[in-house]
XYZ file of C-alpha atoms in Angstrom:
265
model
C 66.115 -41.440 47.018
C 63.336 -42.295 44.655
C 60.348 -41.110 46.606
C 60.669 -37.462 45.639
C 57.619 -35.322 45.484
C 56.689 -32.775 42.851
C 58.927 -29.742 43.197
C 57.273 -26.505 42.137
C 59.616 -23.927 40.667
C 59.248 -20.449 42.204
C 58.543 -18.057 39.351
C 61.035 -15.452 40.468
C 64.006 -17.843 40.501
C 65.784 -18.620 37.267
C 66.170 -22.314 37.917
C 64.553 -25.150 36.061
C 61.815 -26.949 37.984
C 62.504 -30.339 39.462
C 59.730 -32.846 38.906
C 59.969 -36.494 39.868
C 57.886 -38.716 37.651
C 56.745 -41.713 39.642
C 54.359 -44.349 38.464
C 53.306 -47.824 39.390
C 55.456 -50.376 37.657
C 54.288 -53.938 37.283
C 56.789 -56.441 38.656
C 58.787 -58.280 36.030
C 58.383 -62.016 35.797
C 61.680 -63.368 37.066
C 62.894 -66.714 35.823
C 64.716 -69.092 38.067
C 68.429 -69.097 37.455
C 69.965 -72.027 35.604
C 72.428 -73.806 37.857
C 75.280 -73.178 35.440
C 75.128 -69.469 36.202
C 75.997 -69.929 39.853
C 79.641 -70.313 38.960
C 79.843 -66.961 37.179
C 80.806 -65.191 40.384
C 84.216 -66.854 40.191
C 85.149 -64.212 37.652
C 84.898 -61.454 40.251
C 88.195 -60.104 41.528
C 87.646 -60.047 45.269
C 88.498 -56.855 47.165
C 91.585 -56.838 49.338
C 89.432 -56.016 52.365
C 85.993 -57.363 53.222
C 82.979 -55.456 52.000
C 81.449 -53.138 54.572
C 77.950 -54.393 55.295
C 75.270 -52.062 56.625
C 74.864 -53.636 60.037
C 78.624 -53.265 60.563
C 78.608 -49.525 59.881
C 80.439 -47.541 62.527
C 77.768 -44.905 63.105
C 74.034 -44.641 63.487
C 71.771 -42.702 61.158
C 69.420 -42.080 64.067
C 71.764 -40.522 66.626
C 70.754 -36.984 65.658
C 74.287 -35.829 64.937
C 74.983 -35.017 61.278
C 78.554 -33.825 60.810
C 77.342 -31.174 58.366
C 73.751 -30.121 59.017
C 71.264 -29.810 56.167
C 69.928 -26.370 55.362
C 66.949 -25.167 57.348
C 64.411 -24.922 54.542
C 62.113 -22.772 56.688
C 64.789 -20.298 57.754
C 67.542 -20.368 55.122
C 70.116 -17.672 54.583
C 70.117 -15.634 51.390
C 72.645 -17.861 49.610
C 70.519 -20.966 50.094
C 67.057 -19.436 49.942
C 66.360 -20.382 46.315
C 67.086 -24.036 47.038
C 65.136 -23.838 50.285
C 62.092 -22.500 48.479
C 62.246 -25.408 46.056
C 62.370 -27.847 48.955
C 59.547 -26.126 50.796
C 57.374 -27.045 47.820
C 58.491 -30.686 47.791
C 55.745 -33.092 48.728
C 58.339 -35.240 50.502
C 60.922 -33.839 52.870
C 64.199 -35.758 53.071
C 67.400 -34.847 54.885
C 69.470 -35.918 51.901
C 67.791 -33.296 49.700
C 68.324 -30.565 52.287
C 71.973 -31.611 52.559
C 72.488 -31.540 48.796
C 70.883 -28.080 48.844
C 73.981 -26.770 50.629
C 75.501 -26.442 47.158
C 73.833 -23.251 45.907
C 74.685 -23.827 42.257
C 74.907 -27.608 41.864
C 71.753 -28.620 43.725
C 69.338 -28.099 40.832
C 71.505 -29.872 38.202
C 71.992 -32.816 40.574
C 68.265 -33.042 41.175
C 67.576 -32.825 37.454
C 69.770 -35.894 36.953
C 67.825 -37.661 39.690
C 64.614 -36.669 37.942
C 65.908 -38.278 34.750
C 66.858 -41.470 36.588
C 63.357 -41.746 38.036
C 61.516 -41.046 34.808
C 60.598 -43.788 32.377
C 60.667 -41.195 29.624
C 64.437 -40.888 29.998
C 65.601 -44.087 31.699
C 66.057 -47.200 29.533
C 66.837 -49.822 32.172
C 63.975 -51.483 34.026
C 62.863 -50.089 37.377
C 63.939 -53.248 39.218
C 67.322 -53.251 37.444
C 67.807 -49.708 38.708
C 66.728 -50.695 42.215
C 68.950 -53.789 42.211
C 71.921 -51.575 41.365
C 71.146 -49.170 44.206
C 70.423 -51.788 46.868
C 73.482 -53.917 46.012
C 75.752 -50.881 46.077
C 74.229 -49.536 49.298
C 74.569 -52.807 51.206
C 78.125 -53.331 49.960
C 79.414 -49.925 51.091
C 77.292 -49.654 54.234
C 74.957 -46.881 53.039
C 72.077 -47.634 55.381
C 70.259 -44.403 54.555
C 70.358 -45.010 50.799
C 69.177 -48.596 51.238
C 66.378 -47.474 53.529
C 64.863 -44.910 51.195
C 65.054 -47.201 48.166
C 63.742 -50.350 49.825
C 60.070 -49.206 49.740
C 60.310 -48.537 46.010
C 61.826 -51.966 45.365
C 59.189 -53.660 47.476
C 56.322 -51.726 45.864
C 57.502 -52.669 42.390
C 57.669 -56.368 43.145
C 61.121 -57.164 44.507
C 60.253 -59.853 47.033
C 61.289 -60.028 50.663
C 63.737 -62.859 49.946
C 65.681 -60.756 47.449
C 65.581 -57.601 49.567
C 66.777 -59.380 52.703
C 69.558 -61.165 50.807
C 70.729 -57.817 49.456
C 70.442 -56.194 52.885
C 72.727 -58.876 54.350
C 75.318 -58.270 51.648
C 75.550 -61.957 50.784
C 78.412 -62.884 48.434
C 77.391 -63.346 44.814
C 77.823 -67.120 44.955
C 75.380 -67.354 47.864
C 72.901 -65.075 46.121
C 73.010 -67.123 42.931
C 72.672 -70.386 44.849
C 69.258 -69.183 46.064
C 67.951 -69.937 42.570
C 65.729 -66.844 42.422
C 67.852 -64.435 40.386
C 67.450 -64.233 36.621
C 70.509 -64.390 34.383
C 70.209 -60.654 33.767
C 70.180 -60.000 37.517
C 73.173 -62.282 38.058
C 75.034 -60.391 35.372
C 74.180 -57.046 36.983
C 75.326 -58.251 40.400
C 78.585 -59.558 38.925
C 79.211 -56.309 37.072
C 78.467 -54.242 40.193
C 80.605 -56.368 42.492
C 83.560 -56.168 40.131
C 83.229 -52.411 39.738
C 82.862 -51.744 43.459
C 85.803 -54.006 44.333
C 88.244 -53.049 41.594
C 86.896 -49.955 39.771
C 87.013 -51.934 36.540
C 85.373 -54.923 34.860
C 86.652 -57.957 33.037
C 86.049 -58.169 29.290
C 84.143 -61.395 29.954
C 81.665 -59.649 32.248
C 81.038 -56.847 29.769
C 80.594 -59.395 26.972
C 78.073 -61.208 29.162
C 76.244 -57.928 29.787
C 76.167 -57.132 26.054
C 74.470 -60.447 25.415
C 71.678 -59.574 27.843
C 71.440 -55.781 27.569
C 71.832 -53.091 24.974
C 74.958 -50.946 24.999
C 72.765 -48.012 26.056
C 71.508 -49.941 29.072
C 75.029 -50.937 30.109
C 76.112 -47.301 30.136
C 73.026 -46.418 32.194
C 74.025 -49.053 34.742
C 77.220 -47.104 35.374
C 75.341 -43.786 35.486
C 72.980 -45.128 38.158
C 75.871 -46.704 40.065
C 77.896 -43.497 39.929
C 75.078 -41.200 40.984
C 73.973 -43.251 43.954
C 77.571 -43.990 44.970
C 78.026 -40.224 45.243
C 74.918 -39.971 47.392
C 76.058 -42.938 49.494
C 79.456 -41.367 50.162
C 77.793 -38.149 51.305
C 75.199 -39.813 53.529
C 77.831 -41.976 55.222
C 80.568 -39.359 55.474
C 78.315 -36.565 56.732
C 76.104 -38.840 58.883
C 72.886 -37.810 57.151
C 70.123 -38.669 59.602
C 67.098 -40.871 59.106
C 63.981 -39.084 57.895
C 60.792 -38.859 59.950
C 57.955 -41.094 58.725
C 56.582 -39.846 55.413
C 52.780 -39.848 55.117
C 51.283 -41.612 52.092
C 54.683 -42.818 50.907
C 53.257 -45.658 48.811
C 50.877 -43.249 47.113
C 53.781 -41.006 46.144
C 55.756 -44.001 44.870
C 52.788 -45.202 42.826
C 52.188 -41.770 41.346
C 55.687 -40.543 40.685
C 58.141 -43.293 39.713
C 57.486 -44.146 36.095
C 58.338 -47.415 34.438
C 60.367 -47.133 31.271
C 58.831 -47.360 27.824
C 60.218 -50.835 27.148
C 58.920 -52.198 30.451
C 58.698 -55.976 30.523
């Protein structure tokens, strides 16, 4: 959900404005993975059932049948009108935003958290770390919509086709690492994510590995990003949120409004 536009706050509503800060982020230089790291995936506790991969999902996001419809931002009822007015002023219209807007009171706080995740002024982890977290989670749980709206941001910021396609396929960690294109930091993130998604916990060894490569602040942010987008993924899958129409000038909005963090590599 990164390609949010600038949301203008109506003056007569007592809600804080929602502004997505997007900026062009230079791709990080990714080192080839030492062969010894390929074996790290053996520490992952495998789930009791196979991961659900996107192409195996049991419903289409293009069949036009959401189980709970988003609000009509052009003809909202009184309870949802404040949120609808915010969305009418969004530069980018997405069904996921209009679905979240069904919560009259929680919509703005949720969007403020998203704003913080997108802004380099508040986010410590690198933009491609954040995108790796989202794409790996989305492919693992079958969140086609979430993968689809984050893929352009990953691609724009330098995540190559080989990485994106490997993530889309939901390849096991060992197969990903054997490609020889993932840095040690990325391998650690994938291991941490796979453990958490499969078992809802992590081994002390994985966290120790993460602490060697990341600050404690960054590790906590990994879980914040994972938790937020897991929530969105559950909603988009469970409610059959439909694919968005083509968005004009999407790359321009990505370049302008996703900001790289201050310690960008």
